[in-house]
Structures are given as structure tokens and as C-alpha cells.
Amino acid sequence: MEILIIVLIALLLLLAIGDIRRALITRPVFAFFQRVLPPLSPTEREAMQAGDTWWDAELFQGRPNWQAFLQTNAPHFTPEEQDFIDNQLETLLAMLDDFEIVQEDCDLPEAVWAYLRKEKFFAMIIGREFGGLDFSPAANSHIVSRIATRSISAAVTVMVPNSLGLGELLTHYGTTEQKDYWLPRLASGEDIPCFALTGPEAGSDAGSIPDTGIICRGEHDGKEVVGIRLNWDKRYITLAPVATVLGLAFKLYDPDGLLGDNKELGITCALIPTNHPGVETGARHLPLNQAFMNGTTYGKDVFVPLDWIIGGPDYAGKGWQMLMECLSAGRGISLPALAAATGHLTERMTGAYAYVRRQFGLPIGKFEGVQAAMGKIGGTNYILESMRRLTVTALMAGKSPSVITAMTKYHMTEMGRQVMDAA
């Protein structure tokens, strides 16, 4: 027994020496996993390399500078944003009746649609030079969250054009001609966008989308041009039933070498008016019986010119990179805002009901079982709102932290579900 103890102590001492531990354990373990794990696909590699880091880099290195973290400036609004929140946002909230929207009309009232266009709720991320509001991530998150406390359907309608979609992609990658034509129309609400990535068999795994585009020659506006012949079938596309312009993700191929030697260019994003011949939208979905517009789009042998690629022909095959580079900001704003709003509304309604509902001569909020659930709701809401604000703080610093936004999206949506379950 003593010999065994001595041997174990000797092994522990040896493993405490970094060079020995790495030689005996770390390198063999890494080599084993390199052999058994499949290689990363290009789309997986781009997803992992997208975005950057913020204070999370210090945290995961194991040496966080807490003093620097505590000195981080809290999110704030500009005077223009505060005025919008105090006026246009409050007016919109007063117009929303979620029972009417969801149970009676299955749509937003026409007056609400008109007000959203007029006050540029669809243009919060579009620059002022194009007629947009150019609001900060803090204002965007706050506005979406407030709307969601009144109507999830209205919040999603506002959220999608201000998240990862045509406005974001055109702002970062669009050609001068694309920006000058489309961004003012999107800002004014003259055009309503949707972005079609998800299909019947592929969603987050964009590398497996079956939708294709073939580089070929065809006729456009009476002239023969080099373009793309598209075939796609998409579903669960928010705003598709009412969209006037479609952002489309597809795999691009060049079998005849019209653009060069590369035959498989990869995922590409194009911008297509929905009134273009062959474009079909419709077959509306009702996700969770909510009333925001969501549906299908499909097309067969639809020919479009090359300059309808977002960013022009130079961005052929760069669609996945574009989406990943823009994903962090939208992922850190939209769904966290909805999750926080779910928590706020649940706490407000559950707390009010626990106060007015009486059993055995007491409000049910006085009973221990109800109090336990209310405590969970309140504590979780504190975490939800803290996570929302902290993530926005990173975005306000000009960062696009892929790890923080991914964790925020995952954990906040799950905690929102837990709050509803407790309620």
C-alpha cells in the first residue's frame, strides 16, 4: 500500500511538470482526436473564424482583468434615440392589441404597417445618408424588446429587417449602385425585404442547402448577358409573404468556366425583386400561431444577371463569409431582446395574477409553491436583462464577439423558456 502511494505521488509530481505532462498526455490525446474527428468543412471553418473577441478573450485565458471589466461603459442612448423611444415607440405600443393581431386578424393592422413604414422602424440599422435612422445596438435592442412585451408578432416584424438580412449585407458589401438604389427604398418602407436561407432540409447547416445557381448566358432586359440560372425551394422565411425584394442564399457553380477555372464557387447571396419572372412567394406558415408574416419562396430556372449578386460578381462564392461576418451583431441583439421581453412580460403578468387571484382567503402569491416559482422568474429575469445589456455593451464598443453572442443567444432563449415554464 505504501509503495502504491509513493508511486501515485511520484506520478502526480511528474505530471505537475508542464513539459512532461504535455509529452505523456496532452500531445497523444490531441493526436488521437485528430485521427478520429472528421475534418472541418469550409463552412464550418468560416463559422469558427468569424467575428472577433471582447473581454471574453481575457475570461477564457483564465486571467480576467476585473477592474477593466468594471470600468466598461454601460449602454446609453443618443438624444435622437431617446426621443424616438419616448415618442414614436410609445405611440406604436399604444397601437398594438395582441389579441386582435393574433386571434382575430392574424396580421398587423394596416395602420400599424403604415406607421412602421412612416417612422422608419424598418431602417434602424440603415445609415442616415440613405434615409435610415442609424441607431446604435443599444437602441435597436431596447426598441425590439419593448415592442415584444406588447406583441411578439410586431416585434419579429420590426426585428427581421434590422437583423442579419438585406439591410445589413448591403451596408457592408453592396456595390455603390446597389446601396444607392436599394437602401433608400428599404429605409422608407417602399420595399419590404426578406432573406431566404432555410429550406425544407437545411437550416443552420447552410453547407447542405440544395438550392443552386448555374453561371450561364441568358437574356435580361432584351440583351444577352452572363448571369445565373437559379433553382431554389425555401421555407420558414420571415416576411416572405409580403416582401418586395428577396435576398437568396444558394450554391453557385460555373461548369463552363465563364468566370474562371473554379467550377464550384460556393455559397452566394443575391438580391432579387419578388416581381421578377419565376419568383414565387406564398404558402404562409403560422409559427406557434403567431401572426408575423412567414412563409415559403421558390423558383425554377429563374435567370438573373450577375450584378444582382450582393457586392457584384467579385463576391460570387463569398456568401457564407458575408453571413458569418455579419451574424454576431444580429445574433447578439434580436433573439436576446425577445428573450428578455418574454421574461419581463411573464413576470409582470404572473405577479399581477398571483396578487389578484385568491384561494383560502389569501392571494395565491402568499403560498410557498407560488413564491418559489415567482422567485425563479425574478432571478432569471435579472440574469436575462444583465446578459442583454452586457452583450449590447460589447457591440457598442465596435466589437463583433462571436462566442459571446452565440452563448447569449443560446442561454437567453433557453432561460426565456424556463421562465414561461415556471409561470
Tab-separated table of C-alpha atoms in Angstrom, residues 69-298:
chain	number	residue	atom	x	y	z
A	69	PHE	CA	-14.431	44.980	-16.860
A	70	LEU	CA	-15.950	47.105	-14.087
A	71	GLN	CA	-14.848	50.269	-15.882
A	72	THR	CA	-16.774	49.312	-19.023
A	73	ASN	CA	-19.251	52.000	-20.004
A	74	ALA	CA	-22.896	50.978	-19.722
A	75	PRO	CA	-25.039	51.174	-22.887
A	76	HIS	CA	-26.589	54.578	-23.480
A	77	PHE	CA	-28.863	56.277	-25.991
A	78	THR	CA	-28.179	59.345	-28.092
A	79	PRO	CA	-30.666	62.258	-27.782
A	80	GLU	CA	-32.215	61.231	-31.116
A	81	GLU	CA	-32.649	57.640	-29.951
A	82	GLN	CA	-34.142	58.705	-26.622
A	83	ASP	CA	-36.594	60.995	-28.409
A	84	PHE	CA	-37.651	58.123	-30.683
A	85	ILE	CA	-38.115	55.837	-27.674
A	86	ASP	CA	-40.158	58.441	-25.803
A	87	ASN	CA	-42.393	59.324	-28.750
A	88	GLN	CA	-42.583	57.049	-31.807
A	89	LEU	CA	-42.066	53.872	-29.784
A	90	GLU	CA	-44.704	54.805	-27.201
A	91	THR	CA	-47.143	55.659	-29.988
A	92	LEU	CA	-46.561	52.275	-31.613
A	93	LEU	CA	-47.045	50.409	-28.335
A	94	ALA	CA	-50.387	52.146	-27.840
A	95	MET	CA	-51.482	50.936	-31.298
A	96	LEU	CA	-50.791	47.249	-30.611
A	97	ASP	CA	-53.535	44.879	-29.470
A	98	ASP	CA	-52.019	41.406	-29.494
A	99	PHE	CA	-55.374	39.630	-29.150
A	100	GLU	CA	-56.640	41.400	-32.248
A	101	ILE	CA	-53.367	40.777	-34.094
A	102	VAL	CA	-53.077	37.056	-33.293
A	103	GLN	CA	-56.611	35.808	-32.649
A	104	GLU	CA	-58.742	37.932	-34.971
A	105	ASP	CA	-56.769	39.314	-37.927
A	106	CYS	CA	-53.684	37.068	-37.989
A	107	ASP	CA	-51.812	40.143	-39.166
A	108	LEU	CA	-50.792	43.587	-38.011
A	109	PRO	CA	-53.451	46.253	-38.637
A	110	GLU	CA	-52.870	48.286	-41.789
A	111	ALA	CA	-52.459	51.394	-39.638
A	112	VAL	CA	-49.566	49.710	-37.813
A	113	TRP	CA	-47.893	48.691	-41.083
A	114	ALA	CA	-48.218	52.267	-42.315
A	115	TYR	CA	-46.822	53.683	-39.067
A	116	LEU	CA	-43.852	51.300	-39.137
A	117	ARG	CA	-43.006	52.496	-42.648
A	118	LYS	CA	-43.607	56.181	-41.925
A	119	GLU	CA	-41.463	56.301	-38.789
A	120	LYS	CA	-38.714	54.090	-40.280
A	121	PHE	CA	-38.928	51.237	-37.802
A	122	PHE	CA	-37.538	49.039	-40.600
A	123	ALA	CA	-34.474	51.288	-41.003
A	124	MET	CA	-32.804	51.300	-37.594
A	125	ILE	CA	-29.534	49.863	-38.970
A	126	ILE	CA	-29.503	51.805	-42.263
A	127	GLY	CA	-27.244	54.862	-42.416
A	128	ARG	CA	-28.650	58.378	-42.350
A	129	GLU	CA	-27.091	59.103	-45.743
A	130	PHE	CA	-29.582	56.611	-47.181
A	131	GLY	CA	-32.548	57.872	-45.176
A	132	GLY	CA	-32.227	55.436	-42.278
A	133	LEU	CA	-32.111	56.041	-38.533
A	134	ASP	CA	-28.604	54.607	-37.975
A	135	PHE	CA	-29.431	53.630	-34.391
A	136	SER	CA	-26.950	52.005	-32.028
A	137	PRO	CA	-27.158	48.339	-30.971
A	138	ALA	CA	-28.401	49.555	-27.562
A	139	ALA	CA	-31.352	51.401	-29.094
A	140	ASN	CA	-32.111	48.573	-31.526
A	141	SER	CA	-32.168	46.007	-28.714
A	142	HIS	CA	-34.241	48.198	-26.390
A	143	ILE	CA	-36.846	49.029	-29.038
A	144	VAL	CA	-37.305	45.417	-30.145
A	145	SER	CA	-37.533	44.263	-26.534
A	146	ARG	CA	-40.152	46.875	-25.650
A	147	ILE	CA	-42.271	46.005	-28.672
A	148	ALA	CA	-42.041	42.307	-27.787
A	149	THR	CA	-43.547	42.966	-24.350
A	150	ARG	CA	-46.670	44.144	-26.188
A	151	SER	CA	-46.688	41.847	-29.217
A	152	ILE	CA	-44.193	39.196	-30.308
A	153	SER	CA	-45.655	39.319	-33.817
A	154	ALA	CA	-44.996	43.049	-34.113
A	155	ALA	CA	-41.520	42.676	-32.610
A	156	VAL	CA	-40.476	39.996	-35.102
A	157	THR	CA	-41.829	42.122	-37.951
A	158	VAL	CA	-39.590	45.006	-36.849
A	159	MET	CA	-36.680	42.807	-35.811
A	160	VAL	CA	-36.018	40.931	-39.043
A	161	PRO	CA	-35.224	43.900	-41.339
A	162	ASN	CA	-32.902	45.209	-38.598
A	163	SER	CA	-31.065	41.938	-38.115
A	164	LEU	CA	-29.000	39.789	-40.458
A	165	GLY	CA	-30.577	40.458	-43.846
A	166	LEU	CA	-30.535	42.719	-46.864
A	167	GLY	CA	-30.034	45.991	-44.996
A	168	GLU	CA	-27.013	44.631	-43.137
A	169	LEU	CA	-25.500	42.861	-46.146
A	170	LEU	CA	-25.972	45.812	-48.498
A	171	THR	CA	-24.481	48.211	-45.955
A	172	HIS	CA	-21.317	46.127	-45.601
A	173	TYR	CA	-20.894	44.552	-49.033
A	174	GLY	CA	-23.236	46.172	-51.552
A	175	THR	CA	-21.889	47.924	-54.623
A	176	THR	CA	-22.347	51.680	-54.824
A	177	GLU	CA	-25.186	51.193	-57.298
A	178	GLN	CA	-26.914	48.622	-55.067
A	179	LYS	CA	-26.637	50.840	-51.993
A	180	ASP	CA	-27.845	53.973	-53.765
A	181	TYR	CA	-30.886	52.211	-55.224
A	182	TRP	CA	-31.995	49.758	-52.536
A	183	LEU	CA	-31.098	51.279	-49.171
A	184	PRO	CA	-33.292	54.413	-49.543
A	185	ARG	CA	-36.193	52.208	-50.642
A	186	LEU	CA	-35.698	49.886	-47.669
A	187	ALA	CA	-35.365	52.847	-45.299
A	188	SER	CA	-38.628	54.422	-46.436
A	189	GLY	CA	-40.527	51.137	-46.329
A	190	GLU	CA	-41.238	51.347	-50.042
A	191	ASP	CA	-39.639	47.922	-50.276
A	192	ILE	CA	-40.014	45.189	-47.662
A	193	PRO	CA	-37.119	42.688	-47.532
A	194	CYS	CA	-36.808	39.054	-46.612
A	195	PHE	CA	-33.774	36.803	-46.616
A	196	ALA	CA	-34.117	33.185	-47.739
A	197	LEU	CA	-31.569	30.757	-46.313
A	198	THR	CA	-33.590	27.999	-44.608
A	199	GLY	CA	-35.048	25.197	-46.700
A	200	PRO	CA	-37.068	22.040	-46.044
A	201	GLU	CA	-33.922	20.043	-45.187
A	202	ALA	CA	-31.341	22.691	-44.252
A	203	GLY	CA	-31.343	25.496	-41.732
A	204	SER	CA	-28.317	26.341	-39.625
A	205	ASP	CA	-26.308	23.857	-41.706
A	206	ALA	CA	-26.122	26.154	-44.699
A	207	GLY	CA	-23.439	23.995	-46.261
A	208	SER	CA	-26.096	21.402	-47.087
A	209	ILE	CA	-28.554	23.696	-48.876
A	210	PRO	CA	-29.634	22.095	-52.170
A	211	ASP	CA	-30.505	25.407	-53.862
A	212	THR	CA	-28.304	26.070	-56.879
A	213	GLY	CA	-27.240	28.748	-59.301
A	214	ILE	CA	-25.528	27.944	-62.606
A	215	ILE	CA	-23.414	30.570	-64.383
A	216	CYS	CA	-24.637	30.735	-67.972
A	217	ARG	CA	-25.693	33.094	-70.723
A	218	GLY	CA	-29.257	34.327	-70.914
A	219	GLU	CA	-31.488	37.231	-71.797
A	220	HIS	CA	-32.150	40.156	-69.473
A	221	ASP	CA	-33.863	43.397	-70.483
A	222	GLY	CA	-33.685	42.310	-74.116
A	223	LYS	CA	-29.916	41.711	-74.080
A	224	GLU	CA	-27.810	38.574	-73.853
A	225	VAL	CA	-25.732	38.715	-70.687
A	226	VAL	CA	-23.783	36.399	-68.420
A	227	GLY	CA	-25.975	35.586	-65.460
A	228	ILE	CA	-27.186	32.880	-63.095
A	229	ARG	CA	-29.935	30.322	-63.616
A	230	LEU	CA	-31.426	29.709	-60.181
A	231	ASN	CA	-33.434	26.891	-58.653
A	232	TRP	CA	-34.499	27.134	-55.018
A	233	ASP	CA	-37.088	25.948	-52.528
A	234	LYS	CA	-37.132	27.796	-49.195
A	235	ARG	CA	-39.476	27.823	-46.250
A	236	TYR	CA	-39.868	29.431	-42.807
A	237	ILE	CA	-38.801	32.763	-44.342
A	238	THR	CA	-39.987	35.687	-42.224
A	239	LEU	CA	-41.687	38.482	-44.215
A	240	ALA	CA	-41.668	36.369	-47.406
A	241	PRO	CA	-45.458	36.678	-47.934
A	242	VAL	CA	-45.231	40.497	-48.054
A	243	ALA	CA	-41.653	41.019	-49.258
A	244	THR	CA	-40.977	43.024	-52.396
A	245	VAL	CA	-37.286	42.143	-52.536
A	246	LEU	CA	-35.736	38.767	-51.786
A	247	GLY	CA	-32.254	38.005	-50.517
A	248	LEU	CA	-31.373	34.490	-51.632
A	249	ALA	CA	-28.576	32.171	-50.480
A	250	PHE	CA	-27.589	29.375	-52.871
A	251	LYS	CA	-24.618	27.323	-54.063
A	252	LEU	CA	-23.048	28.779	-57.191
A	253	TYR	CA	-21.495	26.657	-59.944
A	254	ASP	CA	-19.627	27.639	-63.127
A	255	PRO	CA	-19.479	24.457	-65.241
A	256	ASP	CA	-18.499	26.306	-68.443
A	257	GLY	CA	-15.764	28.369	-66.809
A	258	LEU	CA	-17.336	31.696	-67.746
A	259	LEU	CA	-15.849	33.356	-64.655
A	260	GLY	CA	-12.609	31.360	-64.407
A	261	ASP	CA	-11.251	27.927	-63.632
A	262	ASN	CA	-13.175	27.387	-60.391
A	263	LYS	CA	-16.231	25.246	-61.137
A	264	GLU	CA	-17.705	25.226	-57.615
A	265	LEU	CA	-17.731	28.782	-56.310
A	266	GLY	CA	-19.699	28.107	-53.128
A	267	ILE	CA	-22.496	29.803	-51.236
A	268	THR	CA	-23.527	33.114	-52.779
A	269	CYS	CA	-26.091	35.764	-51.846
A	270	ALA	CA	-28.183	37.540	-54.469
A	271	LEU	CA	-30.824	40.250	-54.337
A	272	ILE	CA	-33.949	39.632	-56.434
A	273	PRO	CA	-37.190	41.653	-56.728
A	274	THR	CA	-40.094	39.362	-55.914
A	275	ASN	CA	-41.944	40.511	-59.053
A	276	HIS	CA	-39.136	39.133	-61.220
A	277	PRO	CA	-40.429	36.413	-63.590
A	278	GLY	CA	-40.331	32.992	-61.967
A	279	VAL	CA	-40.074	34.147	-58.346
A	280	GLU	CA	-42.847	32.669	-56.212
A	281	THR	CA	-43.736	33.554	-52.619
A	282	GLY	CA	-46.661	32.358	-50.566
A	283	ALA	CA	-47.921	29.305	-48.677
A	284	ARG	CA	-47.803	31.189	-45.416
A	285	HIS	CA	-46.682	29.481	-42.201
A	286	LEU	CA	-48.010	30.259	-38.717
A	287	PRO	CA	-45.076	29.588	-36.348
A	288	LEU	CA	-46.501	28.923	-32.866
A	289	ASN	CA	-49.729	30.520	-34.149
A	290	GLN	CA	-48.059	33.931	-34.142
A	291	ALA	CA	-49.185	36.478	-36.708
A	292	PHE	CA	-45.896	37.750	-38.132
A	293	MET	CA	-45.531	37.075	-41.841
A	294	ASN	CA	-43.624	33.872	-42.507
A	295	GLY	CA	-43.766	31.587	-45.490
A	296	THR	CA	-42.179	29.957	-48.498
A	297	THR	CA	-40.415	31.094	-51.612
A	298	TYR	CA	-39.330	29.030	-54.574
